[in-house]
């Protein structure tokens, strides 16, 4: 195939920057992602054009545009950002999947104080890994994420393969009534089950948007599942798509996308080979549930570039520590339902119920006085989390600040891969092996936010 050059990369980047909602902060500033430029990120209320019923009022967003910006960083280069809170309630920012200093992790009471309305907080860190990540609040999380606060992070590496275009997809739902306005964010009965589903599905805050990309070209799709509830089974119709990275880390081998399930918090990087004929359309589908849903379409433009997926170079591996299984300490984590009474002093958006627990402890997350860590680990040592899910629900379990390698499931076969979020099935037992190489208090919770907020949260300590 024709060599992909730096120039085609730039063209691709520009194309991607023009996609609605895929705008990068760096793009807005008119310069590439840079180490030094401190940026301000404002949280605020906004009207949003999500449905054809007119503006949805009182959505929440980051930044000046309607849709939260794609934050671009460089692997190994310092990044700084000042959060300005323009809301009338406290917030924080958590950088999902980034292995950074614990003080920057954005969990109120555990790693930092509230950022009150009208106040700010300076985040500064150096992302060690390249890939697709995302950011969101960790305070009044169901309400704030449900109303819009979730954006995608792209950590670039200068050695990243060059694509003809890049499209960033922030996949999420909204709880809107027939008039296009917000309805109650959850139903307690559903919170005790799979979670309360949204009524309107979007990509980059639009219903089934269509993006143009060069015919016969290779497109890097960076997909982040940022919804508070929905699990997806992704497929691409009308084009070939290879999985090249999952949850921020390159896969050991690329493989054809085929009904891949991802849960809230997870990411998927695909290499999409656009159809050759101008005007041909490919579609990203969710095949979970009874009715297939078209999430996004991609239309081929121009004469075919005639690229070949097989010519695409591999992504560089991230610098992750391989667990030493010969010297590992095992730690049990058992998920369960809970009916323990909720503390009355809930703050930071307590839902007022306990439905879930880890090791029988429902997290009193909103009390300002966290429960004890469920495990204490020594820095640099290998641990194996023996996680059991005897509940009837699927849970996307997310660990902050560290990555693990799933092994030995009684339900799933998988390729060796590092991740920060594991989708555990009902009746599954799985081992998550990790090196405790980042000191601090790290939250370990379900990313179905209603489960998180009604008890399925804990934290581990690395010293
Ligand atoms: Cu859950």
Tab-separated table of C-alpha atoms and ligand atoms in Angstrom:
chain	number	residue	atom	x	y	z
A	1	UNK	CA	0.000	0.000	0.000
A	2	UNK	CA	0.992	3.599	-0.307
A	3	UNK	CA	3.097	4.791	2.588
A	4	UNK	CA	1.169	6.705	5.164
A	5	UNK	CA	3.052	9.885	5.722
A	6	UNK	CA	3.119	12.472	8.449
A	7	UNK	CA	1.160	14.684	6.059
A	8	UNK	CA	-1.677	12.172	5.791
A	9	UNK	CA	-1.641	11.980	9.563
A	10	UNK	CA	-2.098	15.719	9.807
A	11	UNK	CA	-4.883	15.601	7.251
A	12	UNK	CA	-6.507	12.806	9.182
A	13	UNK	CA	-6.147	14.696	12.417
A	14	UNK	CA	-7.749	17.756	10.880
A	15	UNK	CA	-10.595	15.703	9.508
A	16	UNK	CA	-11.122	14.168	12.919
A	17	UNK	CA	-10.972	17.554	14.589
A	18	UNK	CA	-13.830	18.751	12.423
A	19	UNK	CA	-16.152	15.965	13.527
A	20	UNK	CA	-18.913	17.244	15.736
A	21	UNK	CA	-18.045	16.654	19.328
A	22	UNK	CA	-14.655	15.220	18.502
A	23	UNK	CA	-12.991	18.561	18.919
A	24	UNK	CA	-9.797	18.523	20.924
A	25	UNK	CA	-8.693	21.203	23.309
A	26	UNK	CA	-5.398	21.284	21.510
A	27	UNK	CA	-7.285	21.745	18.258
A	28	UNK	CA	-9.230	24.628	19.733
A	29	UNK	CA	-6.006	26.256	20.818
A	30	UNK	CA	-4.589	25.711	17.338
A	31	UNK	CA	-1.491	23.839	18.448
A	32	UNK	CA	-0.515	20.258	19.141
A	33	UNK	CA	-0.831	18.671	22.561
A	34	UNK	CA	1.981	20.152	24.570
A	35	UNK	CA	3.550	19.600	27.917
A	36	UNK	CA	3.499	23.064	29.316
A	37	UNK	CA	0.267	24.689	28.216
A	38	UNK	CA	-1.982	24.631	31.288
A	39	UNK	CA	-5.595	24.571	30.248
A	40	UNK	CA	-8.709	25.549	32.108
A	41	UNK	CA	-11.641	23.182	32.130
A	42	UNK	CA	-14.907	24.719	33.285
A	43	UNK	CA	-17.850	22.674	34.529
A	44	UNK	CA	-21.135	24.383	33.776
A	45	UNK	CA	-24.796	23.947	32.960
A	46	UNK	CA	-25.764	24.101	29.317
A	47	UNK	CA	-28.648	23.563	26.916
A	48	UNK	CA	-27.932	20.613	24.649
A	49	UNK	CA	-29.335	19.678	21.237
A	50	UNK	CA	-29.797	15.960	21.832
A	51	UNK	CA	-33.301	15.333	20.464
A	52	UNK	CA	-35.489	16.973	17.817
A	53	UNK	CA	-37.718	18.330	20.603
A	54	UNK	CA	-35.554	21.427	21.055
A	55	UNK	CA	-32.805	22.065	23.590
A	56	UNK	CA	-32.533	19.777	26.613
A	57	UNK	CA	-32.168	22.160	29.537
A	58	UNK	CA	-29.819	21.887	32.512
A	59	UNK	CA	-27.382	19.426	30.998
A	60	UNK	CA	-23.853	19.638	32.410
A	61	UNK	CA	-20.687	19.914	30.388
A	62	UNK	CA	-16.975	20.659	30.508
A	63	UNK	CA	-15.492	23.536	28.547
A	64	UNK	CA	-16.899	26.097	26.149
A	65	UNK	CA	-18.481	23.830	23.548
A	66	UNK	CA	-21.684	21.936	24.088
A	67	UNK	CA	-19.953	18.535	24.189
A	68	UNK	CA	-17.058	17.873	26.619
A	69	UNK	CA	-13.773	18.268	24.720
A	70	UNK	CA	-11.457	15.405	23.833
A	71	UNK	CA	-8.406	16.056	26.014
A	72	UNK	CA	-5.177	15.269	24.196
A	73	UNK	CA	-2.027	14.451	26.128
A	74	UNK	CA	1.362	12.970	25.281
A	75	UNK	CA	2.724	9.843	26.904
A	76	UNK	CA	5.572	10.779	29.261
A	77	UNK	CA	4.994	14.541	29.039
A	78	UNK	CA	3.612	16.574	31.961
A	79	UNK	CA	-0.007	17.641	31.591
A	80	UNK	CA	-1.639	20.387	33.633
A	81	UNK	CA	-5.237	21.471	33.801
A	82	UNK	CA	-7.127	23.765	36.138
A	83	UNK	CA	-10.657	22.668	36.909
A	84	UNK	CA	-12.990	25.625	37.437
A	85	UNK	CA	-16.301	24.620	38.941
A	86	UNK	CA	-19.128	26.685	37.493
A	87	UNK	CA	-21.799	24.404	38.960
A	88	UNK	CA	-23.725	25.152	42.124
A	89	UNK	CA	-22.511	21.906	43.732
A	90	UNK	CA	-19.150	20.261	44.486
A	91	UNK	CA	-17.334	18.209	41.863
A	92	UNK	CA	-13.945	16.607	41.113
A	93	UNK	CA	-12.312	15.027	38.059
A	94	UNK	CA	-11.217	11.398	37.926
A	95	UNK	CA	-8.902	10.367	35.050
A	96	UNK	CA	-10.180	6.902	34.290
A	97	UNK	CA	-7.378	4.471	33.457
A	98	UNK	CA	-4.479	6.887	33.891
A	99	UNK	CA	-1.835	5.518	36.280
A	100	UNK	CA	-1.000	8.826	37.931
A	101	UNK	CA	-0.196	10.271	41.356
A	102	UNK	CA	-2.865	9.357	43.904
A	103	UNK	CA	-3.332	13.027	44.848
A	104	UNK	CA	-4.583	13.680	41.309
A	105	UNK	CA	-7.083	10.795	41.239
A	106	UNK	CA	-10.139	12.920	41.951
A	107	UNK	CA	-11.935	10.948	44.680
A	108	UNK	CA	-13.395	13.283	47.320
A	109	UNK	CA	-12.328	12.594	50.921
A	110	UNK	CA	-9.973	9.826	49.816
A	111	UNK	CA	-7.534	11.699	47.571
A	112	UNK	CA	-8.631	15.345	47.512
A	113	UNK	CA	-11.149	17.800	49.005
A	114	UNK	CA	-14.364	18.829	47.312
A	115	UNK	CA	-14.075	21.435	44.594
A	116	UNK	CA	-16.995	23.663	45.574
A	117	UNK	CA	-18.987	25.742	43.099
A	118	UNK	CA	-16.984	28.862	42.202
A	119	UNK	CA	-13.766	27.170	43.319
A	120	UNK	CA	-11.007	25.463	41.349
A	121	UNK	CA	-8.416	22.695	41.564
A	122	UNK	CA	-5.105	22.298	39.750
A	123	UNK	CA	-4.559	18.852	38.291
A	124	UNK	CA	-1.040	18.067	37.087
A	125	UNK	CA	0.367	14.689	36.133
A	126	UNK	CA	2.354	12.809	33.535
A	127	UNK	CA	0.416	10.047	31.763
A	128	UNK	CA	2.704	6.991	31.550
A	129	UNK	CA	0.631	5.132	28.971
A	130	UNK	CA	-0.596	5.948	25.479
A	131	UNK	CA	-4.148	5.058	24.520
A	132	UNK	CA	-7.804	5.951	24.898
A	133	UNK	CA	-8.997	6.932	28.370
A	134	UNK	CA	-11.717	9.193	29.763
A	135	UNK	CA	-12.532	11.673	32.501
A	136	UNK	CA	-15.563	12.220	34.713
A	137	UNK	CA	-16.547	13.439	38.196
A	138	UNK	CA	-16.396	11.226	41.290
A	139	UNK	CA	-18.902	13.282	43.265
A	140	UNK	CA	-22.701	13.215	42.895
A	141	UNK	CA	-21.630	10.933	40.102
A	142	UNK	CA	-24.971	9.603	38.885
A	143	UNK	CA	-26.437	13.072	38.510
A	144	UNK	CA	-23.312	14.753	37.121
A	145	UNK	CA	-22.422	11.998	34.664
A	146	UNK	CA	-26.078	11.435	33.823
A	147	UNK	CA	-26.393	15.078	32.827
A	148	UNK	CA	-23.297	15.063	30.633
A	149	UNK	CA	-20.020	15.198	32.566
A	150	UNK	CA	-17.893	12.608	30.769
A	151	UNK	CA	-15.227	13.257	28.153
A	152	UNK	CA	-12.647	11.235	26.279
A	153	UNK	CA	-8.859	11.427	26.774
A	154	UNK	CA	-6.447	10.577	23.983
A	155	UNK	CA	-2.875	9.990	25.112
A	156	UNK	CA	-0.714	10.133	22.023
A	157	UNK	CA	2.641	8.558	21.413
A	158	UNK	CA	4.948	9.916	18.701
A	159	UNK	CA	5.381	6.352	17.439
A	160	UNK	CA	1.631	5.773	17.008
A	161	UNK	CA	0.845	4.342	13.560
A	162	UNK	CA	-0.485	6.854	11.090
A	163	UNK	CA	-4.148	6.578	10.072
A	164	UNK	CA	-6.056	8.368	7.329
A	165	UNK	CA	-8.471	9.690	9.948
A	166	UNK	CA	-9.272	9.385	13.607
A	167	UNK	CA	-12.783	9.484	15.045
A	168	UNK	CA	-13.368	9.685	18.787
A	169	UNK	CA	-16.704	8.326	19.988
A	170	UNK	CA	-18.184	9.122	23.377
A	171	UNK	CA	-21.039	6.592	23.638
A	172	UNK	CA	-23.724	7.326	26.195
A	173	UNK	CA	-27.422	7.476	26.930
A	174	UNK	CA	-29.673	10.118	28.431
A	175	UNK	CA	-32.686	9.826	30.717
A	176	UNK	CA	-35.062	12.120	28.835
A	177	UNK	CA	-38.853	12.224	28.671
A	178	UNK	CA	-40.966	12.611	25.529
A	179	UNK	CA	-40.451	16.375	25.718
A	180	UNK	CA	-36.657	15.978	25.546
A	181	UNK	CA	-36.173	17.086	29.151
A	182	UNK	CA	-34.449	15.159	31.961
A	183	UNK	CA	-36.525	12.701	33.968
A	184	UNK	CA	-35.586	10.995	37.267
A	185	UNK	CA	-32.069	9.624	36.932
A	186	UNK	CA	-32.867	6.266	38.505
A	187	UNK	CA	-35.506	3.951	39.876
A	188	UNK	CA	-34.551	2.209	43.138
A	189	UNK	CA	-36.025	-1.072	41.851
A	190	UNK	CA	-33.704	-0.957	38.812
A	191	UNK	CA	-30.693	0.142	40.849
A	192	UNK	CA	-31.083	-3.130	42.736
A	193	UNK	CA	-30.934	-4.979	39.386
A	194	UNK	CA	-29.081	-4.100	36.164
A	195	UNK	CA	-29.379	-0.337	36.672
A	196	UNK	CA	-31.771	2.228	35.192
A	197	UNK	CA	-31.361	2.591	31.442
A	198	UNK	CA	-31.379	5.819	29.478
A	199	UNK	CA	-34.116	6.559	26.969
A	200	UNK	CA	-32.046	8.270	24.261
A	201	UNK	CA	-28.809	6.804	22.888
A	202	UNK	CA	-26.057	9.002	21.514
A	203	UNK	CA	-22.520	9.185	20.183
A	204	UNK	CA	-20.867	12.531	20.907
A	205	UNK	CA	-24.262	13.744	22.160
A	206	UNK	CA	-25.958	13.093	18.806
A	207	UNK	CA	-28.391	10.337	17.826
A	208	UNK	CA	-26.799	8.102	15.168
A	209	UNK	CA	-24.382	10.701	13.792
A	210	UNK	CA	-22.716	10.101	10.440
A	211	UNK	CA	-19.029	10.789	9.923
A	212	UNK	CA	-17.222	11.062	6.608
A	213	UNK	CA	-13.896	9.313	6.124
A	214	UNK	CA	-11.720	8.623	3.079
A	215	UNK	CA	-12.935	5.717	0.941
A	216	UNK	CA	-10.609	2.726	1.252
A	217	UNK	CA	-8.826	4.495	4.100
A	218	UNK	CA	-7.855	3.288	7.556
A	219	UNK	CA	-9.657	5.015	10.412
A	220	UNK	CA	-8.722	4.795	14.069
A	221	UNK	CA	-11.960	4.614	16.034
A	222	UNK	CA	-11.451	5.481	19.677
A	223	UNK	CA	-14.567	4.312	21.499
A	224	UNK	CA	-15.333	5.106	25.137
A	225	UNK	CA	-18.400	3.609	26.856
A	226	UNK	CA	-19.224	6.463	29.209
A	227	UNK	CA	-22.818	5.600	30.035
A	228	UNK	CA	-23.765	5.102	33.684
A	229	UNK	CA	-25.590	1.814	33.035
A	230	UNK	CA	-25.565	0.277	29.566
A	231	UNK	CA	-23.410	-2.666	28.515
A	232	UNK	CA	-22.817	-2.914	24.754
A	233	UNK	CA	-22.135	-5.737	22.319
A	234	UNK	CA	-20.281	-4.012	19.507
A	235	UNK	CA	-20.055	-5.011	15.872
A	236	UNK	CA	-19.289	-3.170	12.641
A	237	UNK	CA	-21.506	-3.724	9.589
A	238	UNK	CA	-20.356	-2.925	6.054
A	239	UNK	CA	-16.614	-2.713	6.713
A	240	UNK	CA	-13.779	-4.676	8.225
A	241	UNK	CA	-12.732	-3.676	11.752
A	242	UNK	CA	-9.833	-4.945	13.847
A	243	UNK	CA	-9.512	-4.528	17.601
A	244	UNK	CA	-6.121	-2.920	18.198
A	245	UNK	CA	-6.439	-1.803	21.830
A	246	UNK	CA	-8.813	-2.346	24.726
A	247	UNK	CA	-9.093	-0.304	27.921
A	248	UNK	CA	-6.171	1.856	26.832
A	249	UNK	CA	-3.697	-0.935	26.181
A	250	UNK	CA	-2.751	-2.458	22.827
A	251	UNK	CA	-3.991	-6.012	22.415
A	252	UNK	CA	-1.255	-8.656	22.098
A	253	UNK	CA	-2.663	-9.589	18.688
A	254	UNK	CA	-5.128	-7.727	16.571
A	255	UNK	CA	-8.349	-9.570	15.956
A	256	UNK	CA	-11.536	-9.075	14.003
A	257	UNK	CA	-14.281	-7.306	15.929
A	258	UNK	CA	-17.019	-9.874	16.478
A	259	UNK	CA	-19.768	-9.240	19.028
A	260	UNK	CA	-17.453	-7.775	21.643
A	261	UNK	CA	-19.061	-6.880	24.942
A	262	UNK	CA	-17.909	-3.762	26.768
A	263	UNK	CA	-19.329	-2.202	29.905
A	264	UNK	CA	-19.471	1.300	31.352
A	265	UNK	CA	-15.948	2.665	31.723
A	266	UNK	CA	-14.374	0.449	29.060
A	267	UNK	CA	-12.711	1.591	25.826
A	268	UNK	CA	-12.055	-0.020	22.501
A	269	UNK	CA	-9.710	1.129	19.742
A	270	UNK	CA	-10.608	-0.193	16.307
A	271	UNK	CA	-8.826	0.013	12.983
A	272	UNK	CA	-11.697	0.455	10.539
A	273	UNK	CA	-11.062	-0.118	6.846
A	274	UNK	CA	-13.536	2.102	4.995
A	275	UNK	CA	-15.449	0.722	1.971
A	276	UNK	CA	-13.910	1.486	-1.462
A	277	UNK	CA	-16.879	3.045	-3.199
A	278	UNK	CA	-17.683	6.650	-2.597
A	279	UNK	CA	-20.924	7.020	-0.654
A	280	UNK	CA	-20.821	3.498	0.834
A	281	UNK	CA	-21.746	3.456	4.491
A	282	UNK	CA	-20.487	1.304	7.373
A	283	UNK	CA	-22.139	1.215	10.785
A	284	UNK	CA	-21.132	0.680	14.396
A	285	UNK	CA	-23.841	-1.471	15.959
A	286	UNK	CA	-24.866	-2.544	19.436
A	287	UNK	CA	-26.275	-6.053	19.217
A	288	UNK	CA	-27.024	-6.525	22.912
A	289	UNK	CA	-30.662	-6.905	23.815
A	290	UNK	CA	-33.571	-7.731	21.597
A	291	UNK	CA	-33.229	-4.996	18.981
A	292	UNK	CA	-29.943	-4.142	17.222
A	293	UNK	CA	-29.129	-0.434	17.503
A	294	UNK	CA	-27.120	1.608	15.002
A	295	UNK	CA	-24.882	3.877	17.076
A	296	UNK	CA	-22.828	5.665	14.396
A	297	UNK	CA	-22.450	5.495	10.606
A	298	UNK	CA	-19.339	6.166	8.519
A	299	UNK	CA	-19.628	7.336	4.892
A	300	UNK	CA	-16.811	6.793	2.406
A	301	UNK	CA	-15.725	9.900	0.511
A	302	UNK	CA	-13.447	10.433	-2.500
A	303	UNK	CA	-11.501	7.940	-4.581
A	304	UNK	CA	-10.414	4.799	-2.739
A	305	UNK	CA	-7.067	5.040	-0.935
A	306	UNK	CA	-6.896	1.235	-1.255
A	307	UNK	CA	-5.280	0.697	2.127
A	308	UNK	CA	-4.733	-2.725	3.575
A	309	UNK	CA	-5.316	-3.439	7.277
A	310	UNK	CA	-2.478	-5.950	7.222
A	311	UNK	CA	-0.011	-3.140	6.505
A	312	UNK	CA	-0.856	-1.299	9.683
A	313	UNK	CA	2.098	-1.335	12.117
A	314	UNK	CA	1.498	-2.582	15.663
A	315	UNK	CA	0.911	-0.154	18.507
A	316	UNK	CA	3.801	0.214	20.942
A	317	UNK	CA	3.217	-1.578	24.257
A	318	UNK	CA	2.733	0.517	27.386
A	319	UNK	CA	5.392	0.225	30.134
A	320	UNK	CA	3.425	-2.084	32.456
A	321	UNK	CA	4.824	-4.377	35.138
A	322	UNK	CA	4.298	-8.077	34.526
A	323	UNK	CA	2.845	-9.793	37.633
A	324	UNK	CA	5.215	-12.268	39.319
A	325	UNK	CA	2.797	-15.144	39.873
A	326	UNK	CA	5.379	-17.211	41.758
A	327	UNK	CA	5.334	-14.699	44.607
A	328	UNK	CA	1.757	-13.478	44.582
A	329	UNK	CA	-0.560	-12.878	47.544
A	330	UNK	CA	-4.217	-13.685	46.933
A	331	UNK	CA	-7.001	-11.395	48.140
A	332	UNK	CA	-10.699	-12.350	48.004
A	333	UNK	CA	-13.343	-9.914	46.771
A	334	UNK	CA	-16.907	-11.181	46.920
A	335	UNK	CA	-19.690	-9.165	45.374
A	336	UNK	CA	-23.112	-9.386	46.940
A	337	UNK	CA	-26.441	-7.726	47.503
A	338	UNK	CA	-26.892	-5.771	50.708
A	339	UNK	CA	-29.898	-4.493	52.569
A	340	UNK	CA	-27.990	-2.675	55.267
A	341	UNK	CA	-29.466	0.669	56.221
A	342	UNK	CA	-27.944	3.688	54.562
A	343	UNK	CA	-26.150	6.231	56.752
A	344	UNK	CA	-28.322	9.302	57.055
A	345	UNK	CA	-25.520	11.831	56.655
A	346	UNK	CA	-24.936	11.091	52.963
A	347	UNK	CA	-23.273	13.859	51.012
A	348	UNK	CA	-21.813	14.024	47.525
A	349	UNK	CA	-25.027	12.699	45.994
A	350	UNK	CA	-26.067	9.727	48.093
A	351	UNK	CA	-28.886	7.788	46.445
A	352	UNK	CA	-30.233	6.924	49.892
A	353	UNK	CA	-30.097	3.138	49.521
A	354	UNK	CA	-27.757	0.216	50.038
A	355	UNK	CA	-28.328	-2.537	47.515
A	356	UNK	CA	-24.795	-3.852	47.019
A	357	UNK	CA	-21.592	-4.680	48.863
A	358	UNK	CA	-18.055	-5.975	48.402
A	359	UNK	CA	-16.905	-8.469	51.052
A	360	UNK	CA	-20.217	-7.724	52.804
A	361	UNK	CA	-19.255	-4.074	53.314
A	362	UNK	CA	-21.528	-1.575	51.571
A	363	UNK	CA	-19.435	1.488	50.903
A	364	UNK	CA	-20.390	4.499	52.970
A	365	UNK	CA	-18.869	6.560	50.204
A	366	UNK	CA	-20.781	9.699	50.898
A	367	UNK	CA	-20.158	9.906	54.610
A	368	UNK	CA	-16.857	11.750	54.430
A	369	UNK	CA	-15.451	8.952	56.573
A	370	UNK	CA	-14.555	6.082	54.250
A	371	UNK	CA	-14.638	2.544	55.535
A	372	UNK	CA	-11.268	0.859	56.047
A	373	UNK	CA	-9.430	-0.330	52.941
A	374	UNK	CA	-10.468	-3.854	51.942
A	375	UNK	CA	-6.838	-4.758	51.332
A	376	UNK	CA	-3.403	-3.361	52.073
A	377	UNK	CA	-0.669	-4.067	49.581
A	378	UNK	CA	3.064	-3.510	49.604
A	379	UNK	CA	4.449	-1.409	46.788
A	380	UNK	CA	6.126	-3.438	44.075
A	381	UNK	CA	4.634	-6.801	45.058
A	382	UNK	CA	2.279	-8.958	43.011
A	383	UNK	CA	-1.288	-9.616	44.156
A	384	UNK	CA	-4.114	-11.675	42.768
A	385	UNK	CA	-7.653	-10.441	43.350
A	386	UNK	CA	-9.898	-13.507	43.532
A	387	UNK	CA	-13.181	-11.913	42.511
A	388	UNK	CA	-16.472	-13.792	42.740
A	389	UNK	CA	-19.799	-12.590	41.435
A	390	UNK	CA	-22.628	-14.708	42.871
A	391	UNK	CA	-25.138	-11.958	41.953
A	392	UNK	CA	-27.446	-12.244	38.922
A	393	UNK	CA	-26.012	-9.066	37.335
A	394	UNK	CA	-22.986	-8.244	35.185
A	395	UNK	CA	-20.638	-5.743	36.881
A	396	UNK	CA	-17.902	-3.671	35.189
A	397	UNK	CA	-15.356	-3.561	38.024
A	398	UNK	CA	-12.930	-0.659	37.814
A	399	UNK	CA	-9.687	-0.285	39.735
A	400	UNK	CA	-8.140	3.176	39.985
A	401	UNK	CA	-4.435	3.883	39.563
A	402	UNK	CA	-3.298	0.327	38.711
A	403	UNK	CA	-3.832	-2.152	35.918
A	404	UNK	CA	-4.488	-5.866	36.212
A	405	UNK	CA	-4.302	-8.897	33.999
A	406	UNK	CA	-7.413	-11.108	34.066
A	407	UNK	CA	-6.653	-14.848	34.366
A	408	UNK	CA	-8.453	-18.109	35.092
A	409	UNK	CA	-12.112	-17.320	34.712
A	410	UNK	CA	-14.675	-20.104	35.050
A	411	UNK	CA	-16.840	-18.299	32.465
A	412	UNK	CA	-14.699	-16.452	29.934
A	413	UNK	CA	-11.661	-17.173	27.827
A	414	UNK	CA	-9.457	-14.227	27.103
A	415	UNK	CA	-6.253	-13.153	25.492
A	416	UNK	CA	-3.533	-11.943	27.885
A	417	UNK	CA	-4.259	-8.265	28.329
A	418	UNK	CA	-3.822	-5.442	30.844
A	419	UNK	CA	-6.931	-3.530	31.824
A	420	UNK	CA	-8.445	-1.223	34.430
A	421	UNK	CA	-12.049	-2.448	34.118
A	422	UNK	CA	-13.246	-6.060	34.116
A	423	UNK	CA	-16.747	-7.047	33.111
A	424	UNK	CA	-17.593	-9.897	35.466
A	425	UNK	CA	-20.520	-12.151	34.533
A	426	UNK	CA	-23.082	-13.681	36.893
A	427	UNK	CA	-21.622	-16.700	38.735
A	428	UNK	CA	-18.166	-15.894	37.430
A	429	UNK	CA	-14.983	-16.392	39.431
A	430	UNK	CA	-11.948	-14.654	38.008
A	431	UNK	CA	-8.399	-13.841	39.056
A	432	UNK	CA	-7.062	-10.356	38.421
A	433	UNK	CA	-3.264	-10.300	38.753
A	434	UNK	CA	-1.473	-7.033	39.330
A	435	UNK	CA	1.708	-5.424	40.515
A	436	UNK	CA	0.998	-2.859	43.242
A	437	UNK	CA	3.380	-0.349	41.703
A	438	UNK	CA	1.536	2.902	42.448
A	439	UNK	CA	1.265	3.968	46.123
A	440	UNK	CA	-1.983	5.420	47.440
A	441	UNK	CA	-5.611	4.674	48.226
A	442	UNK	CA	-7.240	3.323	45.073
A	443	UNK	CA	-10.954	2.882	44.649
A	444	UNK	CA	-12.209	-0.478	43.366
A	445	UNK	CA	-15.846	-0.199	42.330
A	446	UNK	CA	-18.581	-1.192	39.938
A	447	UNK	CA	-18.938	1.311	37.094
A	448	UNK	CA	-22.684	0.874	36.834
A	449	UNK	CA	-23.003	4.079	38.788
A	450	UNK	CA	-26.167	3.076	40.639
A	451	UNK	CA	-24.343	-0.029	41.890
A	452	UNK	CA	-21.325	2.079	42.853
A	453	UNK	CA	-23.483	4.610	44.682
A	454	UNK	CA	-25.557	2.004	46.520
A	455	UNK	CA	-22.663	0.093	48.020
A	456	UNK	CA	-20.571	-1.716	45.384
A	457	UNK	CA	-17.450	0.297	46.102
A	458	UNK	CA	-14.339	-0.260	48.151
A	459	UNK	CA	-10.739	0.771	48.092
A	460	UNK	CA	-7.329	-0.790	48.451
A	461	UNK	CA	-4.206	0.779	49.912
A	462	UNK	CA	-0.702	0.518	48.467
A	463	UNK	CA	2.136	1.601	50.764
B	1	LIG	CU1	-22.433	-3.430	39.226
